[in-house]
Amino acid sequence: MEAKPSTANLVDKIVVPGDVVLDLSSMTNQTIKLGGGLRQECDSVSVIKAGKLRFSKPNKYWVESSQKRYVPCVEDTVLGIVVDCKADNFFVDIRGPTIAFLPVLAFEGGTRRNIPKFEIGSLLYVRVVKANPGMNPELSCTDASGKAAEFGLLKDGYMFETSTGLSRMLLSSPTCPVLEELGKQLSFEIAVGLNGRVNAESPSTVVLVSNAIMNSESLSAVQQKIMVDKLLQRIK
Amino acid sequence: MEVDRADGRNPNQLRPLACSCSILHRAHGSASWSQGFRFIQTSHFYHFNLFVFTSKCYFCYWVGSGDTKVLAAVYGPKAGTKKNENPEKASIEVIWKPRTGQIGKPEKEYEIILKRTLQSICILTINPNTTTSVIIQVVHDDGALLPCAINAACAALVDAGIPMKHLAVAICCCSAESGYCILDPTKLEEQKMKGFAYLVFPNSILSVLPEGSSLVQGEPMEHGIITSVTHGAMSVDDYFHCLERGRAASAKLSDFLRRSLQSKLPGDLSKAE
């Protein structure tokens, strides 16, 4: 039953699908930006995915949640796996609802003569350029100005899959506690995709790094430090 | 209208509920939903001769379990639809796996009912030309199996992040000869009753709108009904009586579902600001 006071504010609370979070008829003359998890129905905004409702000034609302599948958004950097090569595009799997296309010319200095040859199964670090609903997303191996900027094939390393919430935590600034603690003792390189894929590269401790990252999902900062300390003691 | 139920519940009382999410590692979303107690069967092995007195305690065992438990797994959305599905919408595919035996007509019927119910709560226009697979595995069956499966499937869809208009809560009500109706029957009670109905209602929502502004034809949305499957014979009045009781109980189920989803969610995302 809808027994809530009329000025209830659901920001920073957990919401489930169906909850109505904004009443647009009382907010005239404002532009509001809705992010993932929210949908406008006539004069109200309701939730379509369960999660925590977030608000960022001046006018952005979104629902933050962590899933094992990815919803493609423009300007996200993701790790994709090549599944097929066609004349114009590479077909790349980015863990979304549809396969994404990577045009063969979307590389720095890319012309018809120097099309890169990717084998099926190779891991690429790419950027999402177009993500329209109902269409296959388009990717690119260059940044917005056309430079290579670390995009492209990831040759070595171990790739593992996590949830999207964990990959956002790994990419947050200041550095997330598990990466900081690991970095104090070990040297490793990781490439984190916002679609939940992480590629870890390290001369001898790649399994420890990947286990530490996978275990840190539901731990608080202090617990992450303790967990990393325990793991590191094993190799001493 | 007093009725004695075998496990001592009163007519409006549901069995204890338990729901856990994200239990399967590989599935994109998963949930288990159980209604009832699981009685533990202790073994005869604790038969020490020295402690004859203690070993007698271990002889108390109940055979069988009084619960219905269903495990639901969701995979998707994945690209592509089947031949006779509309490619302009997302499609949902349901696979029902019984506890024992081969898949037959009752399982196919459950699959169709579950598919129609889930299609009416999911937003199908968001990911066109994709398929979401929902796999239901029956772990124990002791009455009210289809409502338990619908609840588990709904929790699993939320866990997988499939966009939905609202949640669904399902309940089973049966009506007996003398006209009283009881909720959440066990299998024995289901078989004894004159008729029973599986009812699925939308969940109760939190809203910042002032009360009364989001009414559909004069009633709040929670008074709607998504699915109703009846077995046996009951009069129209009995059916409406069951509907009322079911609707009242659906508020409790809705609260329970909201709490179990809340307890699962905040763990991962508290910091990272």
Coordinates of C-alpha atoms in Angstrom, one line a residue:
Chain A
M1 CA 0.0 0.0 0.0
E2 CA 1.3 3.5 -0.8
A3 CA 1.5 4.7 2.7
K4 CA 4.3 7.3 2.3
P5 CA 4.3 11.0 3.2
S6 CA 4.0 13.0 0.2
T7 CA 7.4 14.7 0.5
A8 CA 9.3 11.4 0.7
N9 CA 12.6 11.6 -1.0
L10 CA 13.9 8.4 -2.3
V11 CA 17.4 9.6 -3.2
D12 CA 20.1 7.3 -1.8
K13 CA 17.6 4.7 -0.9
I14 CA 17.3 1.2 -2.3
V15 CA 14.4 1.1 -4.9
V16 CA 12.8 -1.8 -6.7
P17 CA 11.1 -1.8 -10.1
G18 CA 7.8 0.0 -10.0
D19 CA 8.7 2.7 -7.4
V20 CA 7.8 6.2 -8.6
V21 CA 10.7 8.5 -7.7
L22 CA 9.9 11.8 -9.3
D23 CA 6.8 13.7 -9.9
L24 CA 7.4 15.8 -12.9
S25 CA 4.2 17.8 -12.7
S26 CA 5.7 19.6 -9.7
M27 CA 9.0 20.3 -11.4
T28 CA 8.1 22.4 -14.3
N29 CA 10.7 24.5 -16.2
Q30 CA 13.6 22.2 -15.3
T31 CA 15.6 19.9 -17.5
I32 CA 16.3 16.6 -15.8
K33 CA 18.7 14.0 -17.1
L34 CA 17.7 10.4 -16.4
G35 CA 20.4 7.8 -16.4
G36 CA 20.2 4.0 -16.3
G37 CA 17.4 2.3 -14.5
L38 CA 14.8 5.0 -14.7
R39 CA 12.0 5.6 -17.2
Q40 CA 9.6 8.4 -17.8
E41 CA 5.9 7.6 -17.9
C42 CA 3.8 10.6 -18.6
D43 CA 4.2 12.8 -15.6
S44 CA 6.3 10.6 -13.3
V45 CA 9.6 8.9 -13.4
S46 CA 9.6 5.3 -12.3
V47 CA 12.3 2.7 -11.6
I48 CA 12.9 -0.3 -13.9
K49 CA 15.9 -1.8 -12.2
A50 CA 16.5 -2.5 -8.6
G51 CA 19.4 -0.5 -7.0
K52 CA 20.3 2.6 -5.1
L53 CA 18.8 5.9 -6.4
R54 CA 21.5 8.5 -6.9
F55 CA 21.3 12.2 -7.6
S56 CA 24.1 14.4 -8.8
K57 CA 23.7 18.2 -8.9
P58 CA 22.3 19.9 -10.8
N59 CA 19.9 17.6 -12.5
K60 CA 21.0 14.0 -13.0
Y61 CA 19.2 11.0 -11.5
W62 CA 20.2 7.4 -12.0
V63 CA 19.9 4.0 -10.3
E64 CA 23.2 2.4 -9.4
S65 CA 23.3 -1.4 -9.4
S66 CA 25.7 -4.1 -10.2
Q67 CA 25.0 -6.8 -12.7
K68 CA 26.8 -9.5 -14.6
R69 CA 25.6 -8.2 -18.0
Y70 CA 26.5 -4.8 -19.5
V71 CA 24.3 -2.1 -20.9
P72 CA 26.3 -0.3 -23.6
C73 CA 26.8 3.4 -23.1
V74 CA 28.6 5.9 -25.3
E75 CA 32.2 6.8 -24.3
D76 CA 32.6 3.7 -22.1
T77 CA 35.9 1.8 -22.4
V78 CA 35.3 -2.0 -22.5
L79 CA 37.1 -5.2 -23.1
G80 CA 35.7 -7.1 -26.0
I81 CA 36.4 -10.5 -27.5
V82 CA 36.5 -10.9 -31.3
V83 CA 34.0 -13.5 -32.5
D84 CA 34.0 -12.9 -36.3
C85 CA 35.7 -10.9 -39.0
K86 CA 33.8 -9.5 -42.0
A87 CA 34.7 -7.2 -44.8
D88 CA 33.8 -4.0 -43.1
N89 CA 33.6 -4.8 -39.4
F90 CA 34.9 -7.1 -36.7
F91 CA 32.1 -8.6 -34.6
V92 CA 33.1 -8.2 -31.0
D93 CA 31.3 -9.6 -27.9
I94 CA 31.1 -7.0 -25.1
R95 CA 28.7 -8.9 -22.8
G96 CA 25.8 -6.8 -23.8
P97 CA 22.4 -7.8 -25.3
T98 CA 23.8 -7.7 -28.9
I99 CA 27.1 -8.1 -30.6
A100 CA 29.1 -4.9 -31.2
F101 CA 30.7 -3.9 -34.5
L102 CA 34.2 -2.6 -34.7
P103 CA 34.9 -1.0 -38.1
V104 CA 38.1 -2.2 -39.7
L105 CA 39.2 1.4 -40.3
A106 CA 38.7 2.6 -36.7
F107 CA 42.4 2.4 -35.8
E108 CA 45.0 5.1 -35.8
G109 CA 46.2 5.5 -39.3
G110 CA 43.8 2.9 -40.5
T111 CA 43.4 2.5 -44.3
R112 CA 42.2 -0.3 -46.5
R113 CA 45.8 -1.4 -47.0
N114 CA 46.7 -2.0 -43.3
I115 CA 43.7 -3.6 -41.8
P116 CA 44.8 -5.4 -38.6
K117 CA 44.3 -9.1 -38.5
F118 CA 42.7 -10.2 -35.3
E119 CA 42.2 -13.9 -34.6
I120 CA 38.9 -15.1 -33.3
G121 CA 39.1 -15.0 -29.5
S122 CA 41.5 -12.1 -29.2
L123 CA 40.9 -9.6 -26.4
L124 CA 40.6 -5.9 -27.4
Y125 CA 40.5 -2.8 -25.3
V126 CA 38.0 -0.6 -27.1
R127 CA 35.8 2.5 -26.7
V128 CA 32.0 2.5 -27.4
V129 CA 31.2 5.1 -30.0
K130 CA 27.5 4.5 -30.7
A131 CA 25.0 2.8 -28.4
N132 CA 21.5 3.4 -29.7
P133 CA 18.7 1.3 -28.4
G134 CA 17.8 -1.6 -30.7
M135 CA 20.9 -1.3 -32.8
N136 CA 24.2 -3.1 -32.4
P137 CA 26.7 -0.8 -30.6
E138 CA 29.7 0.5 -32.5
L139 CA 33.2 0.5 -31.2
S140 CA 36.5 2.2 -32.0
C141 CA 40.1 1.6 -31.2
T142 CA 41.0 5.3 -31.1
D143 CA 40.1 8.0 -28.7
A144 CA 38.0 11.0 -29.8
S145 CA 40.8 12.8 -31.5
G146 CA 41.9 9.8 -33.5
K147 CA 45.0 8.7 -31.6
A148 CA 45.6 5.1 -30.5
A149 CA 45.8 6.0 -26.8
E150 CA 46.3 2.4 -25.4
F151 CA 43.3 0.9 -27.3
G152 CA 43.8 -2.2 -29.3
L153 CA 44.9 -5.8 -28.8
L154 CA 45.8 -7.0 -25.3
K155 CA 48.3 -9.8 -25.9
D156 CA 49.4 -11.2 -22.6
G157 CA 47.7 -11.6 -19.3
Y158 CA 44.8 -13.4 -17.8
M159 CA 41.2 -12.2 -18.4
F160 CA 38.5 -12.8 -15.8
E161 CA 34.9 -11.6 -15.6
T162 CA 33.3 -9.8 -12.7
S163 CA 30.3 -7.7 -12.2
T164 CA 29.9 -4.2 -13.5
G165 CA 29.8 -2.8 -10.0
L166 CA 33.2 -4.2 -9.2
S167 CA 34.7 -2.8 -12.4
R168 CA 33.3 0.7 -11.6
M169 CA 34.9 0.4 -8.1
L170 CA 38.2 -0.6 -9.6
L171 CA 38.2 2.5 -11.8
S172 CA 37.1 4.9 -9.2
S173 CA 39.4 7.7 -7.9
P174 CA 40.9 7.8 -5.3
T175 CA 42.3 4.3 -6.0
C176 CA 40.3 1.6 -4.6
P177 CA 41.8 -0.1 -1.5
V178 CA 42.5 -3.5 -2.9
L179 CA 44.5 -2.1 -5.8
E180 CA 46.4 0.2 -3.5
E181 CA 47.3 -2.6 -1.1
L182 CA 48.3 -4.9 -3.9
G183 CA 50.4 -2.2 -5.5
K184 CA 52.4 -1.6 -2.4
Q185 CA 53.9 -5.1 -2.6
L186 CA 53.5 -6.4 -6.1
S187 CA 53.9 -5.0 -9.6
F188 CA 51.2 -5.8 -12.1
E189 CA 49.2 -4.2 -14.9
I190 CA 45.4 -4.4 -15.2
A191 CA 43.1 -3.3 -17.9
V192 CA 39.5 -2.8 -16.6
G193 CA 36.6 -2.7 -18.9
L194 CA 33.3 -1.2 -17.7
N195 CA 31.5 -4.3 -19.0
G196 CA 32.9 -6.4 -16.1
R197 CA 36.0 -7.8 -17.8
V198 CA 39.4 -7.3 -16.2
N199 CA 42.7 -8.4 -17.8
A200 CA 45.6 -8.8 -15.3
E201 CA 49.2 -9.1 -16.3
S202 CA 52.0 -9.8 -13.9
P203 CA 55.2 -11.7 -14.2
S204 CA 54.6 -14.2 -11.5
T205 CA 51.6 -13.3 -9.3
V206 CA 48.7 -13.0 -11.7
V207 CA 46.6 -15.6 -9.9
L208 CA 47.0 -13.8 -6.6
V209 CA 46.1 -10.5 -8.1
S210 CA 43.0 -11.8 -9.8
N211 CA 41.8 -13.7 -6.7
A212 CA 42.2 -10.6 -4.6
I213 CA 40.2 -8.5 -7.0
M214 CA 37.4 -11.1 -7.3
N215 CA 37.1 -11.5 -3.6
S216 CA 36.9 -7.8 -2.9
E217 CA 33.5 -7.2 -4.3
S218 CA 31.4 -7.2 -1.2
L219 CA 34.0 -6.1 1.3
S220 CA 34.5 -2.7 2.9
A221 CA 37.8 -0.8 2.6
V222 CA 39.2 -2.2 5.9
Q223 CA 38.1 -5.7 5.1
Q224 CA 39.8 -5.4 1.7
K225 CA 43.1 -4.4 3.3
I226 CA 42.9 -7.3 5.7
M227 CA 42.1 -9.8 2.9
V228 CA 45.0 -8.6 0.8
D229 CA 47.4 -8.8 3.7
K230 CA 46.4 -12.4 4.3
L231 CA 46.9 -13.3 0.7
L232 CA 50.2 -11.6 0.5
Q233 CA 51.5 -13.4 3.6
R234 CA 51.1 -16.7 1.8
I235 CA 53.6 -15.9 -0.8
K236 CA 56.2 -14.6 1.7
Chain B
M1 CA -15.3 -20.8 10.6
E2 CA -12.5 -22.3 12.6
V3 CA -10.4 -24.7 10.7
D4 CA -7.7 -27.0 11.9
R5 CA -4.7 -27.1 9.6
A6 CA -2.2 -29.9 10.0
D7 CA 0.7 -27.7 10.8
G8 CA -1.2 -25.5 13.2
R9 CA -1.4 -22.4 11.1
N10 CA -4.5 -20.2 11.0
P11 CA -6.3 -19.8 7.6
N12 CA -4.5 -16.5 6.7
Q13 CA -1.1 -17.5 7.8
L14 CA 1.6 -18.1 5.2
R15 CA 4.5 -20.5 5.7
P16 CA 7.9 -19.0 6.6
L17 CA 9.5 -17.5 3.5
A18 CA 13.1 -17.5 2.6
C19 CA 14.7 -15.9 -0.5
S20 CA 18.3 -15.7 -1.5
C21 CA 19.7 -14.1 -4.6
S22 CA 22.9 -14.5 -6.7
I23 CA 23.4 -18.1 -5.6
L24 CA 24.5 -19.5 -8.9
H25 CA 27.9 -18.5 -10.1
R26 CA 27.5 -18.7 -13.9
A27 CA 23.9 -17.5 -14.3
H28 CA 23.4 -13.8 -14.9
G29 CA 20.8 -13.7 -12.3
S30 CA 19.5 -16.4 -9.9
A31 CA 17.3 -16.7 -6.9
S32 CA 15.9 -19.4 -4.7
W33 CA 12.5 -19.0 -3.0
S34 CA 11.2 -21.4 -0.3
Q35 CA 8.0 -21.5 1.6
G36 CA 8.0 -23.7 4.8
F37 CA 10.3 -25.5 7.0
R38 CA 12.7 -28.1 6.1
F39 CA 12.6 -30.8 8.7
I40 CA 16.0 -32.4 9.3
Q41 CA 16.1 -36.1 9.3
T42 CA 18.7 -37.2 11.8
S43 CA 20.3 -40.6 11.4
H44 CA 20.5 -43.6 13.6
F45 CA 24.2 -43.5 13.7
Y46 CA 24.4 -41.6 17.0
H47 CA 24.0 -44.8 19.0
F48 CA 26.7 -44.7 21.6
N49 CA 26.3 -47.5 24.2
L50 CA 27.8 -45.4 26.9
F51 CA 25.3 -42.6 26.5
V52 CA 22.1 -44.5 26.1
F53 CA 20.2 -41.6 27.5
T54 CA 21.6 -39.1 24.9
S55 CA 21.2 -41.5 22.0
K56 CA 17.5 -41.7 22.6
C57 CA 17.2 -38.0 21.8
Y58 CA 18.7 -38.5 18.4
F59 CA 16.0 -40.9 17.5
C60 CA 13.5 -38.2 17.0
Y61 CA 13.2 -37.7 13.2
W62 CA 10.6 -36.4 10.9
V63 CA 10.4 -38.0 7.6
G64 CA 9.9 -35.7 4.7
S65 CA 10.0 -31.9 4.5
G66 CA 7.2 -29.4 4.7
D67 CA 8.4 -26.9 2.2
T68 CA 8.3 -25.9 -1.4
K69 CA 11.6 -24.7 -2.8
V70 CA 12.3 -23.5 -6.2
L71 CA 15.5 -22.3 -7.8
A72 CA 15.3 -19.9 -10.7
A73 CA 18.2 -18.9 -13.1
V74 CA 18.1 -16.1 -15.7
Y75 CA 20.5 -15.9 -18.6
G76 CA 20.4 -12.9 -20.9
P77 CA 19.5 -10.8 -22.7
K78 CA 21.2 -12.6 -25.6
A79 CA 21.0 -11.7 -29.2
G80 CA 18.4 -13.4 -31.5
T81 CA 14.9 -14.6 -31.1
K82 CA 13.2 -17.8 -32.1
K83 CA 11.3 -18.2 -35.3
N84 CA 7.7 -17.5 -34.1
E85 CA 8.6 -14.7 -31.8
N86 CA 8.2 -11.1 -32.6
P87 CA 11.7 -9.6 -33.4
E88 CA 10.6 -6.1 -32.5
K89 CA 10.3 -7.1 -28.8
A90 CA 12.4 -8.9 -26.3
S91 CA 11.3 -12.5 -25.8
I92 CA 11.3 -14.6 -22.7
E93 CA 11.9 -18.3 -22.8
V94 CA 11.0 -20.4 -19.8
I95 CA 12.3 -23.9 -19.1
W96 CA 10.8 -25.8 -16.3
K97 CA 12.7 -28.7 -14.8
P98 CA 10.7 -31.0 -12.5
R99 CA 12.3 -32.6 -9.5
T100 CA 12.1 -36.1 -10.9
G101 CA 10.7 -37.6 -14.0
Q102 CA 10.5 -36.5 -17.6
I103 CA 9.1 -33.3 -18.8
G104 CA 5.5 -33.7 -19.8
K105 CA 2.3 -31.7 -20.2
P106 CA 2.0 -30.2 -16.7
E107 CA 5.5 -28.8 -17.1
K108 CA 4.7 -27.3 -20.5
E109 CA 1.6 -25.7 -19.0
Y110 CA 3.6 -24.2 -16.2
E111 CA 6.1 -22.9 -18.7
I112 CA 3.3 -21.2 -20.7
I113 CA 1.8 -19.6 -17.6
L114 CA 5.1 -18.4 -16.3
K115 CA 6.1 -17.0 -19.7
R116 CA 2.8 -15.0 -20.0
T117 CA 3.2 -13.7 -16.4
L118 CA 6.8 -12.6 -16.9
Q119 CA 6.0 -11.0 -20.3
S120 CA 3.5 -8.8 -18.7
I121 CA 5.9 -7.5 -16.0
C122 CA 9.0 -7.1 -18.1
I123 CA 9.5 -4.1 -20.4
L124 CA 9.8 -5.8 -23.8
T125 CA 10.5 -2.8 -25.9
I126 CA 13.9 -2.0 -24.4
N127 CA 16.0 -4.7 -25.9
P128 CA 14.3 -5.8 -29.2
N129 CA 15.4 -9.0 -30.9
T130 CA 16.9 -10.5 -27.8
T131 CA 16.0 -13.6 -25.7
T132 CA 16.1 -13.9 -22.0
S133 CA 16.0 -17.5 -20.7
V134 CA 14.5 -18.3 -17.3
I135 CA 15.2 -21.8 -16.0
I136 CA 13.2 -23.1 -13.1
Q137 CA 14.3 -26.0 -11.1
V138 CA 12.0 -27.6 -8.6
V139 CA 13.9 -28.6 -5.5
H140 CA 11.0 -29.7 -3.3
D141 CA 7.3 -29.6 -4.0
D142 CA 4.8 -29.4 -1.1
G143 CA 1.9 -27.4 -2.4
A144 CA 1.8 -23.9 -4.0
L145 CA 4.5 -24.8 -6.5
L146 CA 3.6 -22.4 -9.3
P147 CA 3.4 -19.3 -7.0
C148 CA 6.7 -20.2 -5.5
A149 CA 8.2 -20.5 -9.0
I150 CA 6.8 -17.1 -10.0
N151 CA 8.2 -15.5 -6.9
A152 CA 11.6 -17.0 -7.6
A153 CA 11.6 -16.1 -11.2
C154 CA 10.7 -12.5 -10.4
A155 CA 13.6 -12.2 -7.9
A156 CA 16.0 -13.8 -10.4
L157 CA 15.0 -11.3 -13.0
V158 CA 15.6 -8.4 -10.6
D159 CA 19.0 -10.0 -9.8
A160 CA 19.9 -10.1 -13.5
G161 CA 18.9 -6.5 -14.1
I162 CA 16.2 -7.2 -16.6
P163 CA 14.1 -4.0 -16.9
M164 CA 10.7 -4.5 -15.4
K165 CA 7.6 -2.3 -14.9
H166 CA 7.0 -3.6 -11.4
L167 CA 7.4 -6.9 -9.5
A168 CA 5.0 -9.7 -9.2
V169 CA 4.1 -11.6 -6.0
A170 CA 2.2 -14.8 -6.2
I171 CA 0.1 -16.7 -3.7
C172 CA -2.1 -19.8 -3.6
C173 CA -5.6 -19.7 -2.1
C174 CA -7.9 -22.6 -1.7
S175 CA -11.5 -22.8 -0.9
A176 CA -13.2 -25.6 0.9
E177 CA -16.7 -26.9 0.9
S178 CA -18.0 -24.7 3.7
G179 CA -16.9 -21.6 1.9
Y180 CA -13.8 -20.6 4.0
C181 CA -10.6 -20.0 2.2
I182 CA -7.1 -20.8 3.4
L183 CA -3.8 -19.4 2.1
D184 CA -0.6 -21.2 1.1
P185 CA -1.8 -24.8 1.3
T186 CA 0.5 -27.8 1.6
K187 CA 0.1 -30.6 -0.9
L188 CA -2.2 -32.6 1.3
E189 CA -4.4 -29.6 1.9
E190 CA -4.5 -28.8 -1.8
Q191 CA -5.7 -32.3 -2.6
K192 CA -8.5 -32.2 0.0
M193 CA -9.9 -28.9 -1.0
K194 CA -12.7 -28.2 -3.3
G195 CA -10.8 -25.9 -5.5
F196 CA -7.7 -23.7 -5.4
A197 CA -6.4 -20.6 -7.3
Y198 CA -3.0 -19.4 -8.0
L199 CA -3.1 -15.6 -8.0
V200 CA -0.4 -13.1 -9.0
F201 CA -0.6 -9.5 -8.0
P202 CA 1.7 -6.5 -8.7
N203 CA 3.8 -5.5 -5.8
S204 CA 3.2 -2.5 -3.6
I205 CA 5.3 0.4 -4.6
L206 CA 6.9 3.4 -2.9
S207 CA 5.9 6.6 -4.5
V208 CA 6.6 10.2 -4.1
L209 CA 3.4 11.1 -5.8
P210 CA 0.6 12.3 -3.5
E211 CA -1.8 9.5 -2.6
G212 CA -4.6 9.1 -5.1
S213 CA -2.9 10.6 -8.1
S214 CA -1.8 7.4 -9.7
L215 CA -5.1 5.6 -9.7
V216 CA -6.2 3.5 -12.6
Q217 CA -10.0 3.6 -12.9
G218 CA -10.3 4.6 -9.3
E219 CA -8.2 2.0 -7.7
P220 CA -4.5 1.9 -6.9
M221 CA -2.3 -0.2 -9.1
E222 CA -1.7 -2.8 -6.5
H223 CA -5.3 -3.9 -6.7
G224 CA -4.8 -5.2 -10.1
I225 CA -4.2 -8.8 -10.9
I226 CA -1.7 -10.2 -13.3
T227 CA -2.5 -13.9 -13.4
S228 CA -5.1 -16.2 -12.0
V229 CA -5.1 -20.0 -12.5
T230 CA -7.8 -22.0 -10.9
H231 CA -8.3 -25.7 -10.4
G232 CA -11.4 -27.5 -9.2
A233 CA -14.8 -25.9 -8.7
M234 CA -15.7 -22.9 -6.6
S235 CA -18.5 -20.5 -6.6
V236 CA -18.1 -16.9 -7.8
D237 CA -18.4 -15.6 -4.2
D238 CA -15.7 -18.0 -3.1
Y239 CA -13.4 -16.8 -5.8
F240 CA -13.8 -13.2 -4.9
H241 CA -13.3 -14.1 -1.3
C242 CA -10.0 -15.8 -2.3
L243 CA -9.0 -12.7 -4.3
E244 CA -9.5 -10.5 -1.3
R245 CA -7.5 -12.7 1.0
G246 CA -4.8 -13.1 -1.6
R247 CA -4.6 -9.4 -2.1
A248 CA -4.2 -8.7 1.6
A249 CA -1.4 -11.4 1.9
S250 CA 0.3 -10.0 -1.2
A251 CA 1.2 -6.9 0.7
K252 CA 3.1 -9.0 3.2
L253 CA 4.9 -10.9 0.4
S254 CA 5.7 -7.6 -1.3
D255 CA 7.3 -6.3 1.8
F256 CA 9.3 -9.5 2.3
L257 CA 10.5 -9.3 -1.3
R258 CA 11.6 -5.7 -1.0
R259 CA 13.5 -6.5 2.2
S260 CA 15.3 -9.4 0.8
L261 CA 16.3 -7.4 -2.3
Q262 CA 17.5 -4.5 -0.1
S263 CA 19.6 -6.8 2.0
K264 CA 21.4 -8.1 -1.0
L265 CA 22.1 -4.8 -2.8
P266 CA 24.0 -2.2 -0.7
G267 CA 27.1 -4.4 -0.1
D268 CA 29.0 -3.7 -3.2
L269 CA 28.4 -0.1 -3.9
S270 CA 28.8 1.9 -0.7
K271 CA 32.0 3.8 -1.4
A272 CA 33.4 4.6 -4.8
E273 CA 32.3 8.2 -4.8

